[in-house]
Each structure stands twice: as C-alpha cells, then as structure tokens.
Short mmCIF file of C-alpha atoms in Angstrom, two decimals:
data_model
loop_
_atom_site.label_atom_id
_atom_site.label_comp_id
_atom_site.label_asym_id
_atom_site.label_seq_id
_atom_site.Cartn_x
_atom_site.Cartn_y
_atom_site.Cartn_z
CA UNK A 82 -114.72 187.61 -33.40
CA UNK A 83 -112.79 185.91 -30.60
CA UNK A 84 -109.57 183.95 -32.44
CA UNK A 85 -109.61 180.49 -31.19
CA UNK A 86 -105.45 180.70 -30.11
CA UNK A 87 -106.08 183.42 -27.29
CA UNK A 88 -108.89 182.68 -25.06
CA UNK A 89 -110.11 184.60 -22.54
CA UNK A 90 -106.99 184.98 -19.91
CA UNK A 91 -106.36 185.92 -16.70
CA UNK A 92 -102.94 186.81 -15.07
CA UNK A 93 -101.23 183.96 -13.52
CA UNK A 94 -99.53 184.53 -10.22
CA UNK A 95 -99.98 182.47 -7.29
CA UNK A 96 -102.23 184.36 -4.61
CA UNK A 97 -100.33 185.92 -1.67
CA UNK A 98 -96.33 184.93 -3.42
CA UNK A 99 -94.98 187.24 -6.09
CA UNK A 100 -93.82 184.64 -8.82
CA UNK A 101 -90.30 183.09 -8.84
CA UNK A 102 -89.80 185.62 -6.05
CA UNK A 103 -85.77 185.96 -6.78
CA UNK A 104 -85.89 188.10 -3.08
CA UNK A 105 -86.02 184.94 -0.99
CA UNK A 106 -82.84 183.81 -2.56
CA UNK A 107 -80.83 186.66 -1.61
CA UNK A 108 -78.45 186.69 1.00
CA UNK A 109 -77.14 189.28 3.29
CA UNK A 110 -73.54 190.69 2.74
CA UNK A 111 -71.52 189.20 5.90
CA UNK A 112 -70.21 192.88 7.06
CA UNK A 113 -73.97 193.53 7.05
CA UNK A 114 -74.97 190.27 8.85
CA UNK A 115 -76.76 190.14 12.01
CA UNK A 116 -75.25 187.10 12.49
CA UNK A 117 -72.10 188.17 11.83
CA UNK A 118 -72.26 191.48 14.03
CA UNK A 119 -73.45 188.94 17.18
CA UNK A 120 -70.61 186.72 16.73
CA UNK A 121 -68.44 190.12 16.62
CA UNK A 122 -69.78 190.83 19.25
CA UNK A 123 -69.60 187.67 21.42
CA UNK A 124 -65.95 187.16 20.47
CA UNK A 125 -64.99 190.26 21.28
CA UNK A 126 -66.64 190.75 24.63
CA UNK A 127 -65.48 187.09 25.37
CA UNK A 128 -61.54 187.77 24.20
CA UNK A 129 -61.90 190.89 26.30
CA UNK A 130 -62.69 188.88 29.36
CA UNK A 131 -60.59 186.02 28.59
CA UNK A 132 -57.99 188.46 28.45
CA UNK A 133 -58.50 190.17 31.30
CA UNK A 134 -58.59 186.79 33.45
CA UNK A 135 -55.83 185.58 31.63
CA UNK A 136 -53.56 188.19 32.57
CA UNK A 137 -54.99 188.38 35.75
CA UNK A 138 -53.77 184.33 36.46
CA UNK A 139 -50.65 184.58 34.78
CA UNK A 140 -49.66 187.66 37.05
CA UNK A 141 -50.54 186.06 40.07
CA UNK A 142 -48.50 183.11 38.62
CA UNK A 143 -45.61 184.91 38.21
CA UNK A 144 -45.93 186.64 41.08
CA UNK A 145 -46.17 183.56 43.29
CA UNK A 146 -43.35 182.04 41.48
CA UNK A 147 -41.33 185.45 41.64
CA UNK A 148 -42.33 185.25 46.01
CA UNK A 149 -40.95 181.84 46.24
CA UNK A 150 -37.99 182.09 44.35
CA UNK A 151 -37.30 185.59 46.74
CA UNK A 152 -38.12 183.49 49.56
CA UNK A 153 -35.73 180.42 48.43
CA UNK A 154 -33.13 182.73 47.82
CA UNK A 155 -33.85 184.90 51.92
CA UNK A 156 -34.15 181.37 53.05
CA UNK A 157 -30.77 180.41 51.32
CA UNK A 158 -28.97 183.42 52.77
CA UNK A 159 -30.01 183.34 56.14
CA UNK A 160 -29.41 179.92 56.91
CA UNK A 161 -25.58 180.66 55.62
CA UNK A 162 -25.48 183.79 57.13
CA UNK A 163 -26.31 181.94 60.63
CA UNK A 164 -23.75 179.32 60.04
CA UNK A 165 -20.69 181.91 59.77
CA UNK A 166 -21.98 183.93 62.44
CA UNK A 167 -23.07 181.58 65.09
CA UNK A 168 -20.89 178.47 65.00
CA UNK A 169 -17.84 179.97 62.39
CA UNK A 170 -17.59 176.44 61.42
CA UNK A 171 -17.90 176.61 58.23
CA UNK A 172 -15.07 179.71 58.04
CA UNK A 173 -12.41 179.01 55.31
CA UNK A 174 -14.34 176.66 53.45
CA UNK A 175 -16.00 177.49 49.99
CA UNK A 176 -19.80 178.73 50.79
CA UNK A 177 -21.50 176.69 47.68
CA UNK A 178 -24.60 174.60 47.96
CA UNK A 179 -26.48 172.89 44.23
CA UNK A 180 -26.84 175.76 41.88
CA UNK A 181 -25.68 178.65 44.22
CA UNK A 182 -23.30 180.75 44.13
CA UNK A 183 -21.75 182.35 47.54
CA UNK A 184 -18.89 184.88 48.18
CA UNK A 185 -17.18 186.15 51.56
CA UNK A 186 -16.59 189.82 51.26
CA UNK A 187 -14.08 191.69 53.43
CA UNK A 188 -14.41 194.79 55.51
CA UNK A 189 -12.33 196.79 52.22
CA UNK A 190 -14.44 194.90 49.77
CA UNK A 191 -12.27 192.32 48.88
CA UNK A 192 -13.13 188.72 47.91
CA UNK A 193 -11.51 186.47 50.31
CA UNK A 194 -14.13 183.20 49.83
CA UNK A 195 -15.82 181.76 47.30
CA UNK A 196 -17.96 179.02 45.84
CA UNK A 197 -16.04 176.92 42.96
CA UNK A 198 -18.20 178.63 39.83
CA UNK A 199 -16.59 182.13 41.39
CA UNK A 200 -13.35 181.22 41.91
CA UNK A 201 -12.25 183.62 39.12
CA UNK A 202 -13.66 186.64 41.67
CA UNK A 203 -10.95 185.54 45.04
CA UNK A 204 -8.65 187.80 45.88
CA UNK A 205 -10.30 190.75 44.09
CA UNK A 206 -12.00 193.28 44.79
CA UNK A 207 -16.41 192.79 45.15
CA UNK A 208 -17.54 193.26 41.24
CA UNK A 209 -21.24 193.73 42.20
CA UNK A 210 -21.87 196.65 44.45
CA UNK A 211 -25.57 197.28 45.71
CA UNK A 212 -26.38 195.11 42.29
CA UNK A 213 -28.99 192.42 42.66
CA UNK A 214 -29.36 190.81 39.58
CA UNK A 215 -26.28 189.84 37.69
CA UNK A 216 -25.09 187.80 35.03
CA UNK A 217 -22.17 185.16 35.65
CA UNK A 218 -21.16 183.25 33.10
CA UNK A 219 -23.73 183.89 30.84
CA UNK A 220 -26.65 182.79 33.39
CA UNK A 221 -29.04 185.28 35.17
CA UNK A 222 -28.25 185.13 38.88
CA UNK A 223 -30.16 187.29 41.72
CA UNK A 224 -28.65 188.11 44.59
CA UNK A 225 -28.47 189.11 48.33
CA UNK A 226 -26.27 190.18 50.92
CA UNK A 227 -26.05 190.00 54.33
CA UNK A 228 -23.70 190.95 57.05
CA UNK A 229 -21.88 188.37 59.40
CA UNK A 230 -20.23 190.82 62.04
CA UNK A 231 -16.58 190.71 62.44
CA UNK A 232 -16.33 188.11 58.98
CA UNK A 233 -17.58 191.21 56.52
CA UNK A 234 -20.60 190.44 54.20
CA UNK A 235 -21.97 187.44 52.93
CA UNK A 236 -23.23 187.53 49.39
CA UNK A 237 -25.75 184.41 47.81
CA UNK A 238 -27.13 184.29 44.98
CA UNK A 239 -29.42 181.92 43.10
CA UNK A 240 -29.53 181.72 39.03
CA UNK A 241 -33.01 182.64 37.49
CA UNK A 242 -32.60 180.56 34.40
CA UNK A 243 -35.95 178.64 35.48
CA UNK A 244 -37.74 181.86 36.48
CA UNK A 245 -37.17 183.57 33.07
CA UNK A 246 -38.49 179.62 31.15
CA UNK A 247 -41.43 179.99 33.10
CA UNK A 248 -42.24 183.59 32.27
CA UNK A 249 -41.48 183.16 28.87
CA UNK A 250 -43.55 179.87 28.05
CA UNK A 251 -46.42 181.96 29.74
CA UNK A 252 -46.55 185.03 28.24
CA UNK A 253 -45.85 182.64 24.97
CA UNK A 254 -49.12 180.62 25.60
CA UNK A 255 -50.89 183.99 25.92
CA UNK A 256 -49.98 185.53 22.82
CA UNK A 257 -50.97 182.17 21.48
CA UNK A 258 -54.23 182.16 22.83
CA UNK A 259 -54.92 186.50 22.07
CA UNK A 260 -54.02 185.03 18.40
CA UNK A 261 -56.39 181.84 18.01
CA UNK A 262 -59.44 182.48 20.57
CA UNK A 263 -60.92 185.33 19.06
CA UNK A 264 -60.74 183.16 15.84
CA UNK A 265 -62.24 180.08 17.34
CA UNK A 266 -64.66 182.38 19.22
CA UNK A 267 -65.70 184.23 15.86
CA UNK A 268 -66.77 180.64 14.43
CA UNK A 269 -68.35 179.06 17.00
CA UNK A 270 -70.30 182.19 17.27
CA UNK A 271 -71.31 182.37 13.65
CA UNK A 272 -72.32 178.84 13.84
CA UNK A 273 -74.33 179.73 17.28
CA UNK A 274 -75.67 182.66 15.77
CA UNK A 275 -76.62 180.71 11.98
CA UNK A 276 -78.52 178.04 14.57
CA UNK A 277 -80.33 180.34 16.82
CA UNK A 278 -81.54 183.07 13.57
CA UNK A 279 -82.64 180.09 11.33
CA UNK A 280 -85.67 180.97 12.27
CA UNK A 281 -85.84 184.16 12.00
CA UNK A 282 -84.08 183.73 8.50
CA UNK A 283 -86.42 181.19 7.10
CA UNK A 284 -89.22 183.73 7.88
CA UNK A 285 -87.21 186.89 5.78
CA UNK A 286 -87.51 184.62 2.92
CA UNK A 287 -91.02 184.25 3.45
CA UNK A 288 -92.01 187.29 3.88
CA UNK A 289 -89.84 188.72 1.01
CA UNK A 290 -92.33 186.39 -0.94
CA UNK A 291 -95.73 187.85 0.10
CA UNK A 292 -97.02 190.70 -2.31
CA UNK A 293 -98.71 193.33 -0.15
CA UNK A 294 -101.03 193.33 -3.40
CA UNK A 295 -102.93 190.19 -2.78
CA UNK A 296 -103.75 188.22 0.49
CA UNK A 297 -101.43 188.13 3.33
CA UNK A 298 -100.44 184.97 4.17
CA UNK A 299 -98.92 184.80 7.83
CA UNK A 300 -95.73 183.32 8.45
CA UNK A 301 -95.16 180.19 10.46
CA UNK A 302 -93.82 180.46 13.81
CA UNK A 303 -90.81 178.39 16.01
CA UNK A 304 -91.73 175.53 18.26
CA UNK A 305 -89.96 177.80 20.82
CA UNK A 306 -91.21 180.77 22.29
CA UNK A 307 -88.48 183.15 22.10
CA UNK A 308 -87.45 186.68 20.90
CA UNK A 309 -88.22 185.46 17.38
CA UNK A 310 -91.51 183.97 17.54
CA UNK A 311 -92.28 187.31 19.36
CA UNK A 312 -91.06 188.90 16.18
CA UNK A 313 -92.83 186.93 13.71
CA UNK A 314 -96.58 187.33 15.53
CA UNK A 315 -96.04 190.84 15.95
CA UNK A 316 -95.43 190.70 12.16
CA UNK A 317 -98.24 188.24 11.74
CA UNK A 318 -100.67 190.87 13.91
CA UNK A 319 -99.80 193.58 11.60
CA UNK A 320 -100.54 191.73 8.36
CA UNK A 321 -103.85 190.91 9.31
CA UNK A 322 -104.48 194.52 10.31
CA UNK A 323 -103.26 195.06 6.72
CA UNK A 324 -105.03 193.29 5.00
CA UNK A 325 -108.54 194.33 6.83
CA UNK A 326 -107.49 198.12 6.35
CA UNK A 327 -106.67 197.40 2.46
CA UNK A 328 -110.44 195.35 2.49
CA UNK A 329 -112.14 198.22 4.32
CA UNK A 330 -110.26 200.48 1.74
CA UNK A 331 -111.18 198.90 -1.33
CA UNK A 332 -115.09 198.21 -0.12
CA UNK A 333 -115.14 201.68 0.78
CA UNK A 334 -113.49 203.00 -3.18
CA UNK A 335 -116.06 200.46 -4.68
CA UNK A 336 -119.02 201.79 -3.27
CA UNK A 337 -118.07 205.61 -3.86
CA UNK A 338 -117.31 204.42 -7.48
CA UNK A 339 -120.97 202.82 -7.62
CA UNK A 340 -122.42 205.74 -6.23
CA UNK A 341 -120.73 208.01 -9.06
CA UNK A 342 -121.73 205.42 -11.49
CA UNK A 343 -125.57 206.40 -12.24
CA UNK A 344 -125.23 209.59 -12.57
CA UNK A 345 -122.30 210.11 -14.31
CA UNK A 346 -124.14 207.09 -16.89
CA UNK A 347 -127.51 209.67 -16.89
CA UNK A 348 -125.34 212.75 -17.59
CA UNK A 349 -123.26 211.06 -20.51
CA UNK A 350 -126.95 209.92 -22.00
CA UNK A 351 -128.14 213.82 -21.66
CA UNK A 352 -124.94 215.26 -22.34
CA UNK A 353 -124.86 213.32 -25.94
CA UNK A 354 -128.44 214.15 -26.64
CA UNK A 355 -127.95 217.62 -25.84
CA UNK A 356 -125.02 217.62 -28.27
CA UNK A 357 -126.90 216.11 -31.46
CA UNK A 358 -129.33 218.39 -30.88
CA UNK A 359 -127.99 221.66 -30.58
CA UNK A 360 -124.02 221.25 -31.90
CA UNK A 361 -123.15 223.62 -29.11
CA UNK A 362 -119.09 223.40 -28.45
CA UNK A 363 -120.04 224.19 -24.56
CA UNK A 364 -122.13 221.07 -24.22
CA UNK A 365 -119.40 218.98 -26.77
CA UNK A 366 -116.60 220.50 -23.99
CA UNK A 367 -119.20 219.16 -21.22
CA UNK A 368 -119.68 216.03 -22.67
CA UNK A 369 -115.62 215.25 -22.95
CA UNK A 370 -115.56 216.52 -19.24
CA UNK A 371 -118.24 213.59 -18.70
CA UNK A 372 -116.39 211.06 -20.51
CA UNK A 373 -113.30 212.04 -18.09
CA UNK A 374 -115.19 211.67 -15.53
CA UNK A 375 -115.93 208.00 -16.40
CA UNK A 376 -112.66 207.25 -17.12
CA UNK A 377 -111.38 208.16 -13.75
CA UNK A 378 -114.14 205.99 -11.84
CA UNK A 379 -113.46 203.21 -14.50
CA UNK A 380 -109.48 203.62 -12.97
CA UNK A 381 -110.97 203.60 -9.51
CA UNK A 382 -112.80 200.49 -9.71
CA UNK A 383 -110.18 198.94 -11.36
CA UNK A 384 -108.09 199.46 -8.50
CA UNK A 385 -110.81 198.80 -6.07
CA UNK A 386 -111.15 195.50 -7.68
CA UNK A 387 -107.48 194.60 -7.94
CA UNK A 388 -105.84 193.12 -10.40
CA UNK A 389 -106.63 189.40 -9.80
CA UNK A 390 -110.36 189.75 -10.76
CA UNK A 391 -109.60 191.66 -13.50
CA UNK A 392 -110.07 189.49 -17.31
CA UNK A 393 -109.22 190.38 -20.66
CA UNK A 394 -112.35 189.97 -23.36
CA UNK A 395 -109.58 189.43 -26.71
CA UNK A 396 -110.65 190.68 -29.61
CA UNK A 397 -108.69 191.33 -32.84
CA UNK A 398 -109.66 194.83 -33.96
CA UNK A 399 -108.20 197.01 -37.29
CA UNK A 400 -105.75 199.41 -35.75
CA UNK A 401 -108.29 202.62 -37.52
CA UNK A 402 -110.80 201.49 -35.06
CA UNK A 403 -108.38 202.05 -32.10
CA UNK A 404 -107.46 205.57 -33.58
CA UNK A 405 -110.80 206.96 -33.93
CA UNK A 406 -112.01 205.67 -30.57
CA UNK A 407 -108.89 207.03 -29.20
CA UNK A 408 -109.81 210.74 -31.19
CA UNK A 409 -113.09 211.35 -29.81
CA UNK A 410 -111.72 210.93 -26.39
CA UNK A 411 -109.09 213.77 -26.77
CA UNK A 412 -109.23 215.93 -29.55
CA UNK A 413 -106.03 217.40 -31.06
CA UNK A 414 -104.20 214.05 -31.06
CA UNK A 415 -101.54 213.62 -34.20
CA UNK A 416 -101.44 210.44 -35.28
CA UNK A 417 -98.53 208.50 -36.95
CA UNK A 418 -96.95 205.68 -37.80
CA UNK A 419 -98.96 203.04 -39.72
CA UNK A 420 -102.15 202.04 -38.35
CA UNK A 421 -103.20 199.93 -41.47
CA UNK A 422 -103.12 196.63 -39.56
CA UNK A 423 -105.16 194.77 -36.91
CA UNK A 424 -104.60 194.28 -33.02
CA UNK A 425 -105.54 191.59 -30.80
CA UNK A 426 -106.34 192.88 -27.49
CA UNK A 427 -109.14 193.83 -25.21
CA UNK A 428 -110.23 196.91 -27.25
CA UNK A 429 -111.62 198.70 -24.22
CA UNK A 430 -108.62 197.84 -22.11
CA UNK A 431 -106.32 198.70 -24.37
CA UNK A 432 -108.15 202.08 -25.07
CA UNK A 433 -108.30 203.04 -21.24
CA UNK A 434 -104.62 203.04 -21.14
CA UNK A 435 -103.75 204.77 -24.13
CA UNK A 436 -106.60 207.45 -23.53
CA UNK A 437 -105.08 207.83 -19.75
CA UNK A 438 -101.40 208.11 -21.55
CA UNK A 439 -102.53 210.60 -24.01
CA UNK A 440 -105.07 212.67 -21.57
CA UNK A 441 -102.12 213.45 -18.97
CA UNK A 442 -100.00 214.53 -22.46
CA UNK A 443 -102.23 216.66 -23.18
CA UNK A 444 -102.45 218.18 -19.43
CA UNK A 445 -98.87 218.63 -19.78
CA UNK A 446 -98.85 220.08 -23.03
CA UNK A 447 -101.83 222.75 -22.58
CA UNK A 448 -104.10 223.93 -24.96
CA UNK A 449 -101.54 225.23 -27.29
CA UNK A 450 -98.94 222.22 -27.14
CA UNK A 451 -98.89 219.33 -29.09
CA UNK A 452 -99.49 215.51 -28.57
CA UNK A 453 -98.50 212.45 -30.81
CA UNK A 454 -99.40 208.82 -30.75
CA UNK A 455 -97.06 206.78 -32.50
CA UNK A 456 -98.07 202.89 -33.70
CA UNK A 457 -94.57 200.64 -35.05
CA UNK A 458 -95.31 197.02 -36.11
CA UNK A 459 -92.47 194.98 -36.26
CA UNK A 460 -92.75 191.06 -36.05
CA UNK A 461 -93.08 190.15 -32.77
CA UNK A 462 -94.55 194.03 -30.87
CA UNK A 463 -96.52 196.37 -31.70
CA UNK A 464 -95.40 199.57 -30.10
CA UNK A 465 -97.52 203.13 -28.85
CA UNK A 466 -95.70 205.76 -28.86
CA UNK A 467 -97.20 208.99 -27.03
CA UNK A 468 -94.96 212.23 -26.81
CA UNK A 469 -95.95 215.85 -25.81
CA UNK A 470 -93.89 219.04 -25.75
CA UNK A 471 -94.78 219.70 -22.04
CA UNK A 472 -91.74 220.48 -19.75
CA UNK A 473 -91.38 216.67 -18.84
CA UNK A 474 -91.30 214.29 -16.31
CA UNK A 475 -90.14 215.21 -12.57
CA UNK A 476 -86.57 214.04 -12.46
CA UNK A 477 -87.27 212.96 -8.65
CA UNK A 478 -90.49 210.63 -9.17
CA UNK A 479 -88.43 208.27 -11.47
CA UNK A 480 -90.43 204.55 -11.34
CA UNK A 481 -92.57 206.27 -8.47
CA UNK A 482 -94.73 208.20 -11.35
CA UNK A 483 -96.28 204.41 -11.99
CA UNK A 484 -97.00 204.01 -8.73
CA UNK A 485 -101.13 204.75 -7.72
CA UNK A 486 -101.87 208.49 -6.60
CA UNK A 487 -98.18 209.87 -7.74
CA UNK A 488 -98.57 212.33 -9.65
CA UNK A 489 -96.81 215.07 -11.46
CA UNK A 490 -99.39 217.20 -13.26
CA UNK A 491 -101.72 217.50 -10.78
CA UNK A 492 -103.96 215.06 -11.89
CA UNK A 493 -105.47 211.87 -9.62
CA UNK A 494 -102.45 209.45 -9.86
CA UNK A 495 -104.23 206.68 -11.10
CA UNK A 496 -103.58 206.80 -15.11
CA UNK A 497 -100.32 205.72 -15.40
CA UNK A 498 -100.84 202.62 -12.69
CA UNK A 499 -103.54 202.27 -14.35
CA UNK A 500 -102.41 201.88 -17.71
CA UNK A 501 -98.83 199.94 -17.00
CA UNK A 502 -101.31 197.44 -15.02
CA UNK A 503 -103.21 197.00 -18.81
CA UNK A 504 -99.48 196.67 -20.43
CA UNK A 505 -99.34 193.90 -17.90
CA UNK A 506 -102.10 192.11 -18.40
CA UNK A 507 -101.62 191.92 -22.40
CA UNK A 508 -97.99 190.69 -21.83
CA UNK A 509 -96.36 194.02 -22.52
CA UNK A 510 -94.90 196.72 -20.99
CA UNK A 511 -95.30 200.83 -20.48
CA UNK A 512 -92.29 202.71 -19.80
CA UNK A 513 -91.32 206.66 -19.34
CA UNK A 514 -88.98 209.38 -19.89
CA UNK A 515 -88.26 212.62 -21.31
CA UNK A 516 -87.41 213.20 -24.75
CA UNK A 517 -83.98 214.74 -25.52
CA UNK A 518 -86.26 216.90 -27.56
CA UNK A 519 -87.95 218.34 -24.67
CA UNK A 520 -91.53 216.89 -23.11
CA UNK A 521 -92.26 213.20 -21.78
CA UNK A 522 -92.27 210.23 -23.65
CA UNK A 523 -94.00 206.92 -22.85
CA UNK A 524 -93.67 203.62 -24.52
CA UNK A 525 -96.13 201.00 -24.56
CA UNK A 526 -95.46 197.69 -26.30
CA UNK A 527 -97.62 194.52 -26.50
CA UNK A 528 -97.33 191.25 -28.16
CA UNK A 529 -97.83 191.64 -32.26
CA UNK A 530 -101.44 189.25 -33.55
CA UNK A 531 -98.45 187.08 -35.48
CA UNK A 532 -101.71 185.41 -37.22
CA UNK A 533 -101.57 183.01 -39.68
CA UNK A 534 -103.86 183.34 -42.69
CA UNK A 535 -106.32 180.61 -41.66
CA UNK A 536 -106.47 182.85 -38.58
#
C-alpha cells in the first residue's frame, strides 16, 4: 500500500543546469588568469618599447645638448683665440667673459693671464695638462686649448653645472617612469582585458552549468563578431553534435535492449518450468544465468532511458521480503544485521541495486569466497552493507568505478552506475572502498520510513 506522505516522485533538477551549480561561481586564480597573463603581456611588451624609445630620445637629448655645449665652448675659444692673435688688443687684459673661465699660458707653461675666478693660478705653473674636464672651485668646468703663436696657449673653459642638471633630471624622470608605467600599464590592461573577456567569461559560467547528462542548451553569443563569438559557436556546433550522437546512442541501446527483451522473457518462462519440473541444478544454474541476463538489459535501458524519465513506484515493504528476493538472485549471500523492520522504497529499484552490489561481490569473491549484506537502522538511515573477501577495489579507478562501463572485475560497467543512480533517486547515497580486512566494501544508505503509527 502506497503511504499517503511519499507520493510517487521524480528527481528534481532543472533540465540542461546541474542544480545550484557552485562551478559558475568560481573564479580563476590571478597567476592563472588569462586576463592577467594578457595584461602581462601587454605591459611588458609596451615597457619594453617605451623603454627602448625612451632611451632612444633621451640619448639624442643629451647628445644634442652635449654638441651644443662642445660647440659653445669651440665657438667661445676661437673667437678669443682670434682676438689675441689677430688684433693683440686684448693682450694684458684678463680673458673672462659671463661664466668662463680663460688663462694665458706661456711657452714654459707658466700662467701669465687670467680671468678673475683664476686669479689664484697667475704666476704659476699650468695645473691642467692635456686635462679637459676639471673641477675649480667645486664646479665642473670643460675645457679647451688653443694656440695663439708667439703669445703661448690659450686655455677656455666653460662650467657644466647645467649640463650635469639636465642629465640628471632626465635619467631621474626615466627611472621614474621604468618604476610607475609598467604599473599603470598592468592595470589598464587588466581592466582592458576584464572588458574585452566578459564575454567570454559570462559564457565559462554557463557552460560550467550545462550537465552533459541532459539537453544541451547552447550558449548565447556577443553582439560583436569577434574571436569570442567564434569560440562560443564552435562550442555551440559541437554541443549539438553531442547531443545528436548521445540521441543516436541511446535510440540505438534501447532498441538492442528491446530486441533482447522477448526472448530473454520466453527463456526465463521455460527456464522456470523446466526447473519445477525436473529439480535439475544445471537448469536452476541456467535459470540464475537468465535472471542475469535480465538484470543487465534492465541496467541498459535504464541508462538508455536516462535518469530524468526514470520514477520511483514507493512502497513500504518488511525488510524479510527484501532479503529473500535478494537470496534467490545470488545464492550464498550471509545475511546480518536486523532485518525485522519495514522499508519504504521502490522494492524493485531498490532490489536492482543491491542485487548489482552483491552480484559483482560475488564475482570478486569466487565460488569459494564469501559475501555479506549488512542492514543497520538507526533513526534517520537505514544502511546496506555488502562486503566480500575478494582482493579489492583497483586503487587507480577511485570515484571512476561509479562511472558507466568502468569496470574492475571484468564485468559490463553498468552495476555500480547503476545502482549509485537508485541511491540517488531514494535520497541516499552508495559509496566504496576496501576493507582494512581485505576485499571491497560498499555502503548504501537511504532515508529511514520514520512512520508514525497512524502511518
């Protein structure tokens, strides 16, 4: 009898979105961020260049203002230089000029004439032999010489003080600008790169939404026709090919299913018969070979169907019925744990993935190993317990052994999906490992009746 608190149910997810989907949330680590490597990129590539035409300009810079102040200074000298040599007018007077210095040098290198800033050097002998930059009283001065005949030499110099601001402020406002651009570059990138991959993002989040399981919804594309919405039809192209491969698949596993049905329904029938009649242990091992047989196509249509048209007929059954159903479909079970009380389930549901759970036990286990189906009530779960003494799980397959045609026993694959698809649909769960013991161990758990007694 169907209790009136658990109808008929379904499962309830959304078709084409896996519920509360937590992936379209997530957000990519920055070091791993296309958006981030771009801007990397960009700045980078643009410091690189800024760089190179910034040293490039301030080179030529200083290089122009290096040729003019040589050229001031040739100028400066040679127009001195003309006015001892040609007129001797200016003989005996101090050589000096705004912010040059000038000295007459003798034939023996003495100082005979100087500006008023060198008046310390007259009378002495030349301090700066073949030198051209010097330092007088603390100030950077370059110099030049040049000969005035019968007079001696002529030396002229011109203080650098400006020469040396102006190279400092510039390579100052370069190391500035090395230090800030590639910041400024890295966030107007990031914010370039945030703008131009919304796109592209919004459609990750979509897609990390879309369950491969059900129908493929395609993803909406940009106004523009760029890179991205190039991306996102390719992707869109693909689903649909999908999803028309996974139809052809599943029309094609449903009608090979149909086809086995009949006849495997006829040999059961004659199989049974056969047995009552004659008690032969060939035709009892025949008949269990039958009933495998239909469990497997049962598993195939099942996942030919999927697991949206799948419903659950509730019933609420004594646990003993369970167990003996369960014992004709493989012998040489041990049973334990109490199985006094009642379930509510879909019996045959509930008995195709248990009977898949204990059949690959017993695959693993052989003829001469040993199975066990545990049942724990507690308050709120009821709990199957099935354990073998087979030599365990692959430690490689992991999760994977739930997944359709993994197997490790050489059977079809299908039983455990199969049967963690049932846990599921109850509201429970099916989980696997190896016992410390020795063999596998799988759990399956499912919501206790917790009926009341006008229930």
């Amino acid at each position: 009898m169907l209790p009136p608190s658990r109808p008929a149910l379904t499962p309830a997810r959304s078709a084409g979105l896996m519920p509360g989907a937590g992936l379209s949330s997530a957000r990519v680590a920055w070091r791993h961020s296309l958006r981030f490597r771009l801007a990397a990129t960009y700045s980078l590539l643009a410091l690189a260049l800024i760089m190179f035409i910034s040293l490039g300009v301030v080179t030529l810079l200083l290089s122009r203002m290096d040729q003019q102040f040589n050229d001031r200074l040739n100028e400066r000298a040679d127009t001195l230089a003309e006015r001892y040599t040609v007129t001797g007018k200016d003989l005996g007077k101090s050589a000096g000029g705004i912010a040059a210095y000038t000295m007459l040098i003798s034939e023996d290198d003495m100082v005979f004439a100087a500006s008023t800033a060198l008046n310390d050097y007259l009378n002495a002998p030349f301090p700066f032999q073949k030198r051209n930059s010097v330092v007088i009283q603390a100030t950077p001065v370059r110099a030049v010489e040049r000969e005035i005949g019968p007079l001696g030499t002529l030396w002229v110099g011109l203080p650098e003080t400006d020469l040396i601001a102006a190279r400092q402020s510039a390579a100052s406002a370069l190391l500035v600008a090395l230090v800030f651009t590639p910041l400024i570059l890295l966030l107007v990138g990031w914010w370039v790169g945030q703008r131009a991959l919304s796109g592209l993002q919004r459609a990750a989040n979509l897609a990390d939404q879309i369950d491969p399981t059900r129908s493929l919804d395609t993803l909406p594309l940009p106004a523009r026709e760029d890179e991205v919405h190039r991306l996102l039809s390719a992707i869109n192209r693909l689903m649909v090919r999908i999803e028309a491969g996974q139809a052809r698949e599943k029309q094609l596993l449903g009608q090979i299913v149909h086809e086995l049905g009949a006849p495997l329904t006829v040999l059961k029938a004659s199989l049974r018969r056969a047995e009552e009649r004659t008690d032969d242990p060939e035709v009892r091992r025949a008949a269990l070979v039958a009933d495998e047989l239909t469990f497997t196509t049962q598993d195939l249509m099942q996942l030919a169907r999927g697991e949206l048209e799948l419903k659950l007929a509730w019933h609420y059954i004594p646990a003993r019925t369970l167990q003996e159903r369960l014992d004709r479909l493989v012998p040489g079970t041990v049973y334990a744990g109490d199985w006094t009380g009642g379930i509510l389930c879909d019996p045959d549901r509930l008995t195709q993935a248990l009977r898949n759970l204990l059949a690959n036990a017993r695959r693993a286990a052989g003829a001469q190993g040993s199975v066990t189906l545990t049942l724990q009530e507690n308050t709120d779960t009821l709990t199957f317990t099935v354990r073998d003494s087979g030599p365990g799980l692959p430690p490689d397959l992991g999760e994977r052994i739930f997944e359709p045609f993994i197997s490790g026993a050489g059977s079809s694959g299908l039983g455990l999906s199969v049967a963690r698809q049932i846990a599921g649909m109850h509201g429970g769960t099916l989980s696997g490992g190896n016992c410390p013991q020795g063999g596998a161990e799988f759990v399956l758990s499912i919501p206790g009746a917790a009926l009341g007694d006008e229930d």
